[in-house]
Coordinates of C-alpha atoms in Angstrom, one line a residue:
Chain A
M1 CA 0.0 0.0 0.0
T2 CA 2.6 2.5 1.1
V3 CA 4.9 1.3 -1.6
T4 CA 2.5 2.0 -4.4
A5 CA 1.6 5.4 -2.8
S6 CA 5.3 6.4 -2.7
T7 CA 6.0 5.2 -6.3
A8 CA 2.9 7.2 -7.5
G9 CA 4.2 10.1 -5.5
R10 CA 7.6 9.8 -7.1
R11 CA 6.1 9.5 -10.6
R12 CA 4.0 12.6 -10.0
A13 CA 7.1 14.4 -8.7
R14 CA 9.0 13.4 -11.8
S15 CA 6.3 14.7 -14.2
T16 CA 6.1 18.0 -12.3
K17 CA 9.9 18.1 -12.7
I18 CA 9.7 17.6 -16.5
L19 CA 6.9 20.2 -16.7
F20 CA 9.1 22.6 -14.7
D21 CA 12.1 21.9 -17.0
V22 CA 10.1 22.5 -20.2
G23 CA 8.7 25.7 -18.6
R24 CA 12.1 27.0 -17.8
F25 CA 13.3 26.1 -21.2
L26 CA 10.5 28.1 -22.8
V27 CA 11.1 31.1 -20.6
V28 CA 14.8 31.1 -21.5
L29 CA 14.0 30.7 -25.2
I30 CA 11.4 33.5 -25.2
T31 CA 13.5 36.0 -23.2
T32 CA 16.6 35.4 -25.4
Y33 CA 14.5 35.9 -28.5
L34 CA 13.0 39.1 -27.2
G35 CA 16.5 40.3 -26.4
L36 CA 17.6 39.4 -30.0
L37 CA 14.6 41.2 -31.5
A38 CA 15.3 44.3 -29.3
V39 CA 18.8 44.4 -30.6
T40 CA 17.9 44.1 -34.2
F41 CA 15.1 46.6 -33.8
F42 CA 17.5 49.0 -32.1
I43 CA 20.1 48.6 -34.8
G44 CA 17.4 49.3 -37.4
R45 CA 16.5 52.6 -35.6
V46 CA 19.9 54.0 -34.9
I47 CA 21.5 53.5 -38.4
P48 CA 21.6 56.7 -40.3
I49 CA 19.4 55.4 -43.1
D50 CA 15.9 56.8 -43.5
P51 CA 13.7 54.0 -44.7
V52 CA 11.2 56.4 -46.1
L53 CA 13.9 58.2 -48.2
A54 CA 15.2 54.8 -49.3
I55 CA 11.8 54.0 -50.8
L56 CA 10.7 57.4 -52.2
G57 CA 14.1 59.0 -53.0
D58 CA 15.1 62.4 -51.7
R59 CA 13.2 64.4 -54.3
A60 CA 9.7 63.3 -53.0
P61 CA 7.4 66.1 -51.8
A62 CA 7.1 66.6 -48.1
S63 CA 3.5 65.5 -48.0
A64 CA 4.3 62.2 -49.6
I65 CA 7.1 61.6 -47.1
A66 CA 4.8 62.3 -44.2
R67 CA 2.1 60.0 -45.6
V68 CA 4.5 57.1 -46.2
R69 CA 6.0 57.7 -42.7
A70 CA 2.6 57.3 -41.2
E71 CA 1.8 54.2 -43.3
M72 CA 5.0 52.6 -42.1
G73 CA 4.1 53.4 -38.5
L74 CA 7.3 55.5 -38.0
D75 CA 5.3 58.3 -36.4
L76 CA 4.2 56.1 -33.5
P77 CA 5.9 56.0 -30.1
I78 CA 8.9 53.7 -30.2
W79 CA 7.4 51.0 -28.0
Q80 CA 4.5 50.6 -30.4
Q81 CA 6.9 50.4 -33.2
F82 CA 8.7 47.6 -31.4
L83 CA 5.4 45.7 -30.9
I84 CA 4.6 46.1 -34.6
Y85 CA 8.1 44.9 -35.4
I86 CA 7.6 41.8 -33.3
R87 CA 4.2 41.1 -34.8
Q88 CA 5.7 41.3 -38.3
I89 CA 8.6 39.0 -37.5
L90 CA 6.3 36.5 -35.8
S91 CA 4.0 36.4 -38.9
G92 CA 7.1 35.7 -41.0
D93 CA 7.2 39.2 -42.6
F94 CA 10.9 40.3 -42.7
G95 CA 10.2 42.9 -45.3
T96 CA 11.4 43.1 -48.9
S97 CA 14.9 43.3 -50.0
V98 CA 15.6 46.4 -52.0
L99 CA 18.5 44.8 -53.7
T100 CA 16.9 41.5 -54.9
T101 CA 13.3 42.7 -54.8
N102 CA 12.4 39.4 -53.2
P103 CA 10.9 39.0 -49.7
V104 CA 13.8 38.7 -47.3
L105 CA 12.5 35.4 -46.0
T106 CA 12.7 33.9 -49.5
D107 CA 16.2 35.2 -50.0
I108 CA 17.3 33.7 -46.6
A109 CA 15.7 30.4 -47.4
R110 CA 18.0 30.3 -50.5
V111 CA 21.2 31.5 -48.9
F112 CA 21.1 30.0 -45.4
P113 CA 21.4 26.3 -46.6
A114 CA 24.5 27.3 -48.5
T115 CA 26.1 28.6 -45.3
L116 CA 24.7 25.7 -43.3
E117 CA 26.3 23.2 -45.6
L118 CA 29.7 24.9 -45.6
A119 CA 29.7 25.4 -41.8
T120 CA 28.7 21.8 -41.2
F121 CA 31.4 20.6 -43.5
G122 CA 33.9 22.7 -41.7
T123 CA 32.8 21.7 -38.3
L124 CA 32.8 18.0 -39.2
I125 CA 36.4 18.3 -40.3
G126 CA 37.4 20.4 -37.3
T127 CA 35.9 17.9 -35.0
I128 CA 37.0 14.7 -36.7
V129 CA 40.6 15.9 -37.1
G130 CA 40.8 18.4 -34.2
I131 CA 39.8 16.1 -31.3
P132 CA 42.2 13.3 -32.1
L133 CA 45.0 15.8 -32.6
G134 CA 44.2 17.4 -29.3
V135 CA 44.1 14.0 -27.6
L136 CA 47.4 13.1 -29.2
A137 CA 49.0 16.4 -28.1
A138 CA 47.8 15.9 -24.5
V139 CA 49.0 12.3 -24.3
K140 CA 52.4 13.1 -25.8
R141 CA 52.7 16.2 -23.8
D142 CA 55.9 18.2 -24.3
T143 CA 57.2 16.0 -27.1
L144 CA 57.8 16.9 -30.7
I145 CA 54.3 15.7 -31.6
D146 CA 52.8 18.0 -29.0
Q147 CA 54.8 21.0 -30.3
A148 CA 53.8 20.2 -33.9
V149 CA 50.1 20.1 -33.0
R150 CA 50.4 23.3 -31.1
L151 CA 52.1 24.9 -34.1
I152 CA 49.4 23.8 -36.4
G153 CA 46.8 25.3 -34.0
L154 CA 48.8 28.5 -33.7
I155 CA 49.0 28.9 -37.5
G156 CA 45.3 28.2 -37.9
Y157 CA 44.6 30.8 -35.2
S158 CA 46.8 33.6 -36.6
I159 CA 46.8 33.4 -40.4
P160 CA 44.2 35.6 -42.0
I161 CA 41.8 33.2 -43.7
F162 CA 41.2 35.2 -46.8
W163 CA 45.0 35.3 -47.5
L164 CA 45.3 31.5 -47.0
A165 CA 42.1 31.1 -49.1
L166 CA 43.6 33.0 -52.0
L167 CA 46.9 31.1 -51.9
C168 CA 45.0 27.8 -51.8
L169 CA 42.9 28.9 -54.7
L170 CA 46.0 29.8 -56.7
L171 CA 47.5 26.4 -56.0
F172 CA 44.6 23.9 -56.0
Y173 CA 42.5 25.7 -58.6
G174 CA 44.9 27.7 -60.6
K175 CA 47.9 25.4 -60.9
L176 CA 46.7 21.9 -60.0
D177 CA 43.0 22.2 -61.1
W178 CA 42.0 19.8 -58.4
V179 CA 39.0 21.8 -57.1
A180 CA 36.2 23.6 -58.7
F181 CA 35.4 27.3 -58.5
P182 CA 33.5 29.6 -58.0
G183 CA 30.2 29.0 -56.1
R184 CA 28.5 25.8 -54.9
I185 CA 27.9 24.0 -58.1
D186 CA 28.9 24.1 -61.8
I187 CA 26.7 26.2 -64.0
A188 CA 26.0 23.2 -66.2
Y189 CA 24.2 21.5 -63.3
E190 CA 22.6 24.5 -61.8
Y191 CA 19.5 24.3 -63.9
T192 CA 19.2 20.5 -64.4
F193 CA 19.6 19.6 -60.7
T194 CA 16.6 20.0 -58.4
P195 CA 17.6 20.0 -54.8
I196 CA 15.3 18.8 -52.0
T197 CA 16.9 20.1 -48.8
Q198 CA 19.1 22.8 -50.4
L199 CA 22.1 21.1 -48.9
F200 CA 23.5 20.2 -52.3
L201 CA 25.9 17.5 -51.3
L202 CA 23.2 15.6 -49.4
D203 CA 20.6 16.1 -52.1
A204 CA 22.9 14.8 -54.8
I205 CA 23.7 11.7 -52.8
L206 CA 20.1 11.1 -51.9
Q207 CA 19.1 11.3 -55.6
R208 CA 22.1 9.1 -56.6
E209 CA 23.4 11.8 -59.0
W210 CA 27.0 10.9 -58.5
D211 CA 28.4 13.3 -61.1
V212 CA 26.6 16.1 -59.4
A213 CA 27.7 15.0 -56.0
W214 CA 31.3 14.9 -57.2
D215 CA 31.0 18.4 -58.7
V216 CA 29.4 19.8 -55.5
F217 CA 32.2 18.1 -53.5
R218 CA 34.9 19.7 -55.7
H219 CA 33.3 23.1 -55.0
I220 CA 32.9 22.7 -51.2
V221 CA 36.1 20.9 -50.4
L222 CA 38.5 23.9 -50.4
P223 CA 36.4 26.4 -48.5
G224 CA 35.1 23.6 -46.3
C225 CA 38.6 22.5 -45.4
L226 CA 39.8 26.1 -44.8
L227 CA 36.9 26.7 -42.3
G228 CA 37.6 23.2 -41.0
Y229 CA 41.2 24.2 -40.4
V230 CA 40.2 27.3 -38.4
S231 CA 37.8 25.3 -36.3
L232 CA 40.4 22.5 -35.9
A233 CA 42.9 25.0 -34.5
Y234 CA 40.4 26.0 -31.8
I235 CA 39.0 22.5 -31.1
S236 CA 42.4 20.8 -30.9
R237 CA 43.7 23.4 -28.5
M238 CA 40.7 23.1 -26.2
T239 CA 40.8 19.3 -26.4
R240 CA 44.4 19.3 -25.4
S241 CA 43.8 21.5 -22.4
F242 CA 40.7 19.6 -21.2
M243 CA 42.5 16.3 -21.7
L244 CA 45.4 17.5 -19.6
T245 CA 43.1 18.6 -16.8
E246 CA 41.4 15.2 -16.8
L247 CA 44.6 13.2 -17.1
G248 CA 45.7 14.6 -13.8
Q249 CA 42.6 13.3 -12.0
E250 CA 42.7 10.4 -9.5
Y251 CA 40.2 8.3 -11.5
V252 CA 42.9 7.9 -14.1
V253 CA 45.3 6.4 -11.6
A254 CA 42.4 4.1 -10.5
A255 CA 41.8 3.1 -14.1
R256 CA 45.4 2.2 -14.4
A257 CA 45.4 0.3 -11.2
K258 CA 42.5 -1.7 -12.6
G259 CA 44.9 -2.8 -15.4
L260 CA 43.0 -1.1 -18.3
S261 CA 44.9 -0.6 -21.5
E262 CA 46.2 2.9 -22.0
R263 CA 44.0 3.2 -25.1
R264 CA 40.9 2.4 -23.2
I265 CA 41.8 4.8 -20.4
I266 CA 42.4 7.7 -22.9
W267 CA 39.3 7.2 -25.1
A268 CA 36.8 5.6 -22.8
H269 CA 37.6 7.4 -19.5
V270 CA 39.5 10.6 -20.1
L271 CA 38.1 11.8 -23.4
R272 CA 34.6 10.8 -22.2
N273 CA 35.1 13.3 -19.3
A274 CA 36.7 15.9 -21.5
A275 CA 33.8 15.6 -23.9
V276 CA 31.5 17.4 -21.5
P277 CA 33.1 20.9 -21.8
L278 CA 34.1 20.1 -25.4
V279 CA 30.5 20.0 -26.5
T280 CA 30.1 23.7 -25.7
V281 CA 33.4 24.5 -27.5
I282 CA 32.3 22.7 -30.7
A283 CA 28.8 24.3 -30.6
L284 CA 30.4 27.8 -30.3
S285 CA 32.8 27.1 -33.1
Y286 CA 29.9 25.8 -35.3
A287 CA 27.9 28.9 -34.5
G288 CA 30.9 31.1 -35.3
L289 CA 31.2 29.4 -38.7
L290 CA 27.5 29.9 -39.3
E291 CA 27.7 33.7 -38.8
G292 CA 31.2 34.6 -39.6
S293 CA 32.4 33.0 -42.8
V294 CA 31.9 36.3 -44.6
L295 CA 35.5 36.4 -45.8
T296 CA 35.6 32.8 -47.0
E297 CA 32.2 33.2 -48.7
T298 CA 33.4 36.4 -50.4
V299 CA 36.7 34.8 -51.7
F300 CA 34.9 31.7 -53.0
S301 CA 31.8 33.5 -54.2
W302 CA 29.8 31.2 -52.0
P303 CA 26.2 32.3 -52.1
G304 CA 25.6 32.1 -48.3
V305 CA 24.4 34.3 -45.5
G306 CA 27.7 36.1 -45.1
L307 CA 27.9 37.1 -48.7
Y308 CA 24.2 38.1 -48.7
I309 CA 24.5 40.3 -45.7
T310 CA 27.7 41.9 -46.9
N311 CA 26.2 42.7 -50.3
S312 CA 23.0 44.1 -48.6
L313 CA 25.0 46.2 -46.3
Q314 CA 26.9 47.8 -49.1
S315 CA 23.7 48.9 -50.7
A316 CA 22.1 49.9 -47.4
D317 CA 19.4 47.2 -47.7
M318 CA 18.4 47.2 -44.1
N319 CA 15.6 44.7 -44.2
A320 CA 17.9 42.1 -45.7
V321 CA 20.7 42.9 -43.1
L322 CA 18.4 42.7 -40.1
G323 CA 16.7 39.5 -41.5
G324 CA 20.1 37.9 -41.9
T325 CA 21.1 39.0 -38.4
L326 CA 18.0 37.5 -37.0
V327 CA 18.6 34.2 -38.7
I328 CA 22.2 34.0 -37.5
G329 CA 21.0 34.9 -34.0
S330 CA 18.4 32.2 -34.1
A331 CA 21.1 29.7 -35.2
F332 CA 23.2 30.8 -32.2
I333 CA 20.3 30.4 -29.8
A334 CA 19.4 27.0 -31.2
L335 CA 23.0 25.7 -30.9
N336 CA 23.3 27.0 -27.4
L337 CA 20.2 25.2 -26.3
L338 CA 21.4 22.1 -28.1
S339 CA 24.7 22.1 -26.4
D340 CA 23.0 22.6 -23.0
L341 CA 20.9 19.5 -23.8
L342 CA 24.0 17.5 -24.8
Y343 CA 25.8 18.7 -21.8
R344 CA 23.1 17.2 -19.6
T345 CA 23.1 13.9 -21.4
L346 CA 26.9 13.6 -21.2
D347 CA 27.3 14.7 -17.5
P348 CA 25.2 12.8 -15.0
R349 CA 26.1 15.4 -12.4
T350 CA 24.1 18.1 -14.1
R351 CA 21.1 15.9 -14.5
A352 CA 18.4 16.3 -11.9
R353 CA 18.1 13.4 -9.6
Chain B
M1 CA 55.3 -19.3 4.5
S2 CA 56.6 -18.2 1.2
A3 CA 56.8 -14.5 0.6
L4 CA 54.2 -12.9 -1.7
L5 CA 56.3 -9.8 -2.3
T6 CA 60.0 -9.2 -1.7
V7 CA 61.3 -5.6 -1.9
D8 CA 65.0 -5.1 -1.5
N9 CA 66.6 -1.6 -1.6
L10 CA 63.7 0.0 -3.6
K11 CA 64.5 3.6 -4.8
V12 CA 62.2 6.0 -6.6
Q13 CA 63.9 9.1 -8.0
Y14 CA 62.6 12.1 -9.9
P15 CA 64.9 14.1 -12.2
T16 CA 64.5 17.9 -11.7
R17 CA 66.4 20.9 -12.8
S18 CA 68.4 20.9 -9.6
G19 CA 69.3 17.2 -9.8
L20 CA 67.7 14.0 -8.7
I21 CA 65.0 14.1 -6.0
E22 CA 64.9 10.9 -4.0
A23 CA 61.3 10.1 -2.9
V24 CA 62.1 6.6 -1.8
R25 CA 65.7 5.8 -0.7
G26 CA 66.2 2.1 -0.3
V27 CA 63.2 0.5 1.2
S28 CA 63.3 -3.2 1.9
F29 CA 60.7 -5.6 3.3
T30 CA 58.9 -8.8 2.6
L31 CA 55.2 -9.4 2.6
G32 CA 53.4 -12.7 3.2
R33 CA 49.7 -13.2 3.5
E34 CA 49.5 -10.7 6.3
R35 CA 48.6 -7.1 6.9
L36 CA 51.5 -4.8 6.7
G37 CA 51.2 -1.1 7.6
I38 CA 53.4 1.6 6.3
V39 CA 53.2 4.8 8.3
G40 CA 54.9 8.2 8.0
E41 CA 54.1 11.8 7.5
S42 CA 53.4 13.4 4.1
G43 CA 56.4 13.2 1.8
S44 CA 57.9 10.3 3.7
G45 CA 57.6 8.2 0.5
K46 CA 55.0 5.8 1.7
S47 CA 52.6 6.4 -1.2
Q48 CA 55.4 6.4 -3.7
T49 CA 56.5 2.9 -2.4
G50 CA 53.0 1.6 -3.0
R51 CA 52.8 3.2 -6.5
A52 CA 56.2 1.8 -7.4
I53 CA 55.1 -1.7 -6.6
M54 CA 52.0 -1.2 -8.7
G55 CA 54.0 0.3 -11.5
L56 CA 52.0 3.5 -11.4
T57 CA 54.7 6.1 -10.8
T58 CA 54.7 8.9 -13.4
P59 CA 56.7 8.2 -16.6
Q60 CA 59.7 10.4 -15.6
A61 CA 60.2 8.6 -12.3
I62 CA 63.3 6.3 -12.1
V63 CA 62.5 3.2 -10.1
T64 CA 65.3 0.9 -9.2
A65 CA 65.7 -2.0 -6.7
D66 CA 68.0 -4.9 -6.0
R67 CA 65.0 -7.0 -5.9
L68 CA 61.3 -6.4 -6.6
D69 CA 59.8 -9.8 -6.8
F70 CA 56.1 -10.7 -6.8
Q71 CA 55.5 -14.5 -6.5
G72 CA 58.7 -15.3 -8.3
M73 CA 58.2 -12.7 -11.0
D74 CA 60.7 -9.9 -11.3
L75 CA 58.5 -6.8 -11.6
L76 CA 61.3 -4.5 -12.8
K77 CA 62.1 -6.8 -15.7
A78 CA 58.4 -7.4 -16.6
S79 CA 57.2 -5.6 -19.7
P80 CA 54.5 -2.9 -19.4
R81 CA 52.0 -5.4 -20.8
E82 CA 52.9 -8.0 -18.2
R83 CA 52.6 -5.5 -15.4
R84 CA 49.3 -4.3 -16.7
A85 CA 48.0 -7.9 -16.7
L86 CA 49.0 -8.1 -13.0
R87 CA 47.2 -4.9 -12.1
G88 CA 43.6 -5.4 -11.0
K89 CA 44.0 -9.1 -11.5
R90 CA 46.7 -10.2 -9.0
I91 CA 47.7 -6.9 -7.4
A92 CA 45.1 -4.3 -6.7
M93 CA 45.0 -0.8 -5.2
V94 CA 42.4 1.2 -3.3
L95 CA 42.9 4.9 -3.4
Q96 CA 42.1 7.6 -0.9
D97 CA 39.0 9.5 -1.9
P98 CA 36.2 7.8 -3.8
K99 CA 35.0 11.3 -4.8
Y100 CA 37.9 11.6 -7.1
S101 CA 39.0 8.1 -7.8
L102 CA 35.8 6.9 -9.3
N103 CA 35.0 8.0 -12.9
P104 CA 32.2 10.6 -12.5
V105 CA 30.5 9.9 -15.8
M106 CA 30.3 6.1 -15.5
T107 CA 27.9 4.1 -13.3
I108 CA 29.4 2.2 -10.4
G109 CA 28.3 -1.1 -11.9
R110 CA 30.0 -0.4 -15.2
Q111 CA 33.2 0.5 -13.4
I112 CA 33.2 -2.8 -11.5
V113 CA 32.3 -4.8 -14.5
E114 CA 35.1 -3.2 -16.5
T115 CA 37.8 -4.5 -14.1
L116 CA 36.4 -8.0 -14.4
R117 CA 36.0 -8.0 -18.2
T118 CA 39.5 -6.6 -18.7
H119 CA 41.0 -9.7 -17.1
E120 CA 38.5 -12.4 -17.6
S121 CA 36.4 -13.2 -20.6
V122 CA 33.0 -13.5 -19.1
S123 CA 29.6 -12.8 -20.6
K124 CA 27.9 -9.5 -19.8
A125 CA 25.2 -11.3 -17.7
E126 CA 27.8 -13.2 -15.8
A127 CA 29.9 -10.1 -15.2
R128 CA 26.8 -8.3 -13.9
R129 CA 26.0 -11.2 -11.6
R130 CA 29.5 -11.2 -10.1
A131 CA 29.6 -7.4 -9.7
L132 CA 26.3 -7.6 -7.8
A133 CA 27.7 -10.4 -5.6
M134 CA 30.8 -8.3 -5.0
L135 CA 28.7 -5.3 -4.0
E136 CA 26.9 -7.5 -1.6
A137 CA 30.3 -8.7 -0.2
V138 CA 31.2 -5.1 0.6
Q139 CA 27.9 -4.9 2.5
I140 CA 25.9 -2.8 0.2
R141 CA 22.3 -3.5 1.0
D142 CA 20.7 -2.7 -2.3
P143 CA 23.2 -3.8 -4.9
E144 CA 20.8 -3.6 -7.8
R145 CA 20.1 0.0 -7.1
V146 CA 23.7 1.0 -6.4
F147 CA 24.9 -0.8 -9.5
G148 CA 23.1 1.8 -11.7
L149 CA 24.1 4.8 -9.6
Y150 CA 26.8 7.4 -10.5
P151 CA 29.5 8.1 -8.0
H152 CA 28.2 11.5 -7.1
E153 CA 24.9 9.9 -6.1
V154 CA 26.4 7.8 -3.2
S155 CA 28.0 8.8 0.1
G156 CA 31.7 8.6 0.7
G157 CA 31.5 5.4 2.7
M158 CA 29.4 3.8 0.0
G159 CA 31.8 5.1 -2.7
Q160 CA 34.8 3.6 -1.0
R161 CA 33.0 0.3 -0.7
A162 CA 32.3 0.4 -4.4
M163 CA 36.0 1.2 -4.9
I164 CA 36.9 -1.9 -2.9
A165 CA 34.4 -4.0 -4.8
M166 CA 35.9 -2.7 -8.1
M167 CA 39.4 -3.6 -7.0
L168 CA 38.7 -7.0 -5.4
I169 CA 36.4 -8.4 -8.0
C170 CA 39.2 -10.4 -9.7
D171 CA 40.3 -11.9 -6.4
P172 CA 43.8 -10.4 -6.3
E173 CA 46.5 -12.0 -4.1
M174 CA 47.7 -8.6 -2.9
L175 CA 46.1 -5.3 -2.1
I176 CA 47.7 -2.0 -1.6
A177 CA 45.4 0.4 0.2
D178 CA 46.7 3.9 0.0
E179 CA 45.0 5.9 2.8
P180 CA 41.7 4.1 2.1
T181 CA 39.9 5.7 5.0
S182 CA 41.5 9.1 5.4
A183 CA 38.8 10.9 3.4
L184 CA 35.9 9.3 5.3
D185 CA 34.1 10.2 8.5
V186 CA 35.4 8.6 11.6
T187 CA 32.3 6.5 12.1
V188 CA 32.3 5.3 8.5
Q189 CA 36.1 4.6 8.7
L190 CA 35.6 1.7 11.1
E191 CA 32.9 0.2 9.0
V192 CA 35.0 0.3 5.8
L193 CA 38.0 -1.0 7.7
G194 CA 35.9 -3.9 9.0
I195 CA 34.8 -4.8 5.5
L196 CA 38.4 -4.6 4.2
D197 CA 39.7 -6.7 7.1
R198 CA 37.1 -9.4 6.6
L199 CA 37.8 -9.6 2.9
V200 CA 41.5 -9.7 3.3
A201 CA 41.2 -12.4 5.9
T202 CA 38.7 -14.6 4.1
R203 CA 40.4 -14.4 0.8
G204 CA 43.9 -14.8 2.2
M205 CA 45.3 -11.7 0.6
G206 CA 48.5 -9.8 1.5
L207 CA 47.7 -6.3 2.4
I208 CA 49.9 -3.2 2.4
F209 CA 48.1 -0.5 4.3
V210 CA 49.5 2.9 3.7
S211 CA 48.5 5.5 6.2
H212 CA 49.6 8.5 8.3
D213 CA 47.5 7.3 11.2
L214 CA 49.7 5.3 13.5
R215 CA 46.9 4.4 15.9
L216 CA 44.7 3.1 13.1
V217 CA 47.6 1.1 11.6
S218 CA 48.6 -0.5 14.8
S219 CA 45.2 -1.7 15.6
F220 CA 44.5 -3.0 12.1
C221 CA 47.8 -4.5 10.9
D222 CA 50.1 -7.3 11.9
R223 CA 53.3 -5.5 11.3
V224 CA 54.2 -1.8 10.9
L225 CA 57.0 -0.1 8.9
V226 CA 57.7 3.4 10.0
M227 CA 59.0 5.6 7.2
Y228 CA 60.9 8.9 7.4
A229 CA 62.3 10.9 4.5
G230 CA 62.1 8.0 2.1
K231 CA 63.6 5.4 4.4
V232 CA 62.3 2.8 6.8
V233 CA 63.5 3.9 10.2
E234 CA 61.8 1.1 12.2
E235 CA 60.0 -2.1 11.7
L236 CA 57.8 -3.5 14.5
R237 CA 55.1 -6.0 15.3
A238 CA 51.9 -4.0 15.8
S239 CA 51.4 -5.4 19.2
E240 CA 54.9 -4.2 20.3
L241 CA 54.4 -0.6 19.1
S242 CA 54.7 0.7 22.7
Q243 CA 58.2 -0.7 22.8
A244 CA 59.3 1.3 19.7
R245 CA 62.9 2.4 20.1
H246 CA 63.4 4.9 17.3
P247 CA 63.0 8.5 18.4
Y248 CA 60.9 9.3 15.4
T249 CA 58.4 6.6 16.1
R250 CA 58.4 7.6 19.8
G251 CA 57.7 11.2 18.7
L252 CA 54.8 10.0 16.5
L253 CA 53.4 8.0 19.4
D254 CA 53.8 10.9 21.8
C255 CA 51.6 13.0 19.5
V256 CA 48.6 10.8 20.2
P257 CA 46.6 12.6 22.9
K258 CA 45.5 10.6 26.0
I259 CA 42.4 11.4 27.9
G260 CA 43.1 13.3 31.2
E261 CA 46.6 14.2 30.3
S262 CA 47.9 17.7 30.5
R263 CA 49.6 18.9 27.3
H264 CA 51.6 21.9 28.2
P265 CA 53.7 22.5 26.2
L266 CA 52.3 20.5 23.2
P267 CA 54.9 18.0 22.1
V268 CA 56.4 18.7 18.7
L269 CA 57.8 16.1 16.3
D270 CA 61.6 16.0 16.2
R271 CA 63.2 15.8 12.8
K272 CA 66.8 15.1 12.9
P273 CA 68.8 15.0 9.6
E274 CA 70.9 12.1 10.8
W275 CA 67.8 9.8 10.8
A276 CA 67.5 10.4 7.1
A277 CA 71.1 9.6 6.5

């Protein structure tokens, strides 16, 4: 009797706990988003570009300017303007791009997958190569291998990526002709190939269009590897330092005293512990690539968010800039929440009992 | 009785910029199936002795000995692979604080099973069964539940029992316990010691009990080595501790307070350089 009562009680407590967690999650999500919207709204108001003049031109009569200003709600108090802005964003209305004459949302739906594909490619390389390198450097601490890995990291940290990109283009495209350039896909395929997800590499493989896949791969491999190198530099450095911290822990001695092989100790015990903070590092680096590959996208004429925002900025196309900012901000928030979630699954100590 | 372990003139040295630092400077003893205590203050080399026997000193350490012999096997000549096969299987070690010596992201059950499956090829189900039996042997009341818990979810005493279970599951012939109760509450200390004592006795293991607690060691062990500055200054039967002759041991004994005694001035440990010579 008492046993069933207590299990029922525990079950109720657990479901309240889950509800509470979901509630907290939503509160965090909503407040972060409001903050993001406030920032983009603020930027939109402080820049010295008059949206009315941008539409009408500076020779319009004063009455027309006043009318359009009222139509756009620009004569209302600022907080009402903010509410209107939020309502517009929530209904998916990001305005129209002056440059492309498309709705901003349409443009973003076209350019974001390009950035997403490139950033994912780079992060995968950075993770798959960077973590083993960092582990190796930590295990072989203060040896030549360690120095070499640290040098690779240092170079990746310090070399300007556009310069390296140009050199690589010269070598691998200009001299050796190993890679394809510019853009994401050859012009010959651009109109015959119908993508599904807009991630071209994935789409081509899904449709078993091997020649397209190969062409897309030849386009993405150089910028992807360059971004991968930047992210590798960061990830390997952090992996090394997390591994060194963990290697000094007593449970490593205990694992050795149990007679485990060094390989098992490193990969199953030490890296498993170092993985907890690494998740955040990788997520941040991924988010960095999603927003910040402007230079790489420019050099490679990669039609992604970075290039889109830069072009819009140069022609004072504020709707497009703010829309792009919002998308990048959303990606950042999403990755942060994802890494929080992963953190919890990886570290039992942060899980609620 | 044949000796389990023979140590003759064991030295552990660390190269530093200002020359070699000698952590252990010629320790010799033999261990049968008995309980041997090693006491000394911090830095006396007692833990380093234990780790050198395990083969767990850091890579830069230089370990030498005239003899380091475990059951007829020369440990210094053994390959790293051979020594690894010994660890956890025939020689095990219990560390000080379960809070740090258990892997925080692995359940207790998995950590125990891991030791077993490293050394014996047993099925998962069999390994689990034996781990549960081992948890019961260290007097954990609800083994099924504790098996699935993470180290942070159990108390210190429970964690140290899990540690003992993890180290004894392969039935080693020799156990090195490095301050196994120093991190525990006094009340829990006795419980854990009792469990350790029973397991050592029933399984006929040799035990090296490293501690700074002379009182604890004398009540728990058969024989006591007193170490000072990397050397053994005195070796005694635990029962004859009161007849210790070496001034350092006498100094340690005098530090133990007695009820009703006046302590003015408080006795201070003497440290004479010639003892270390």
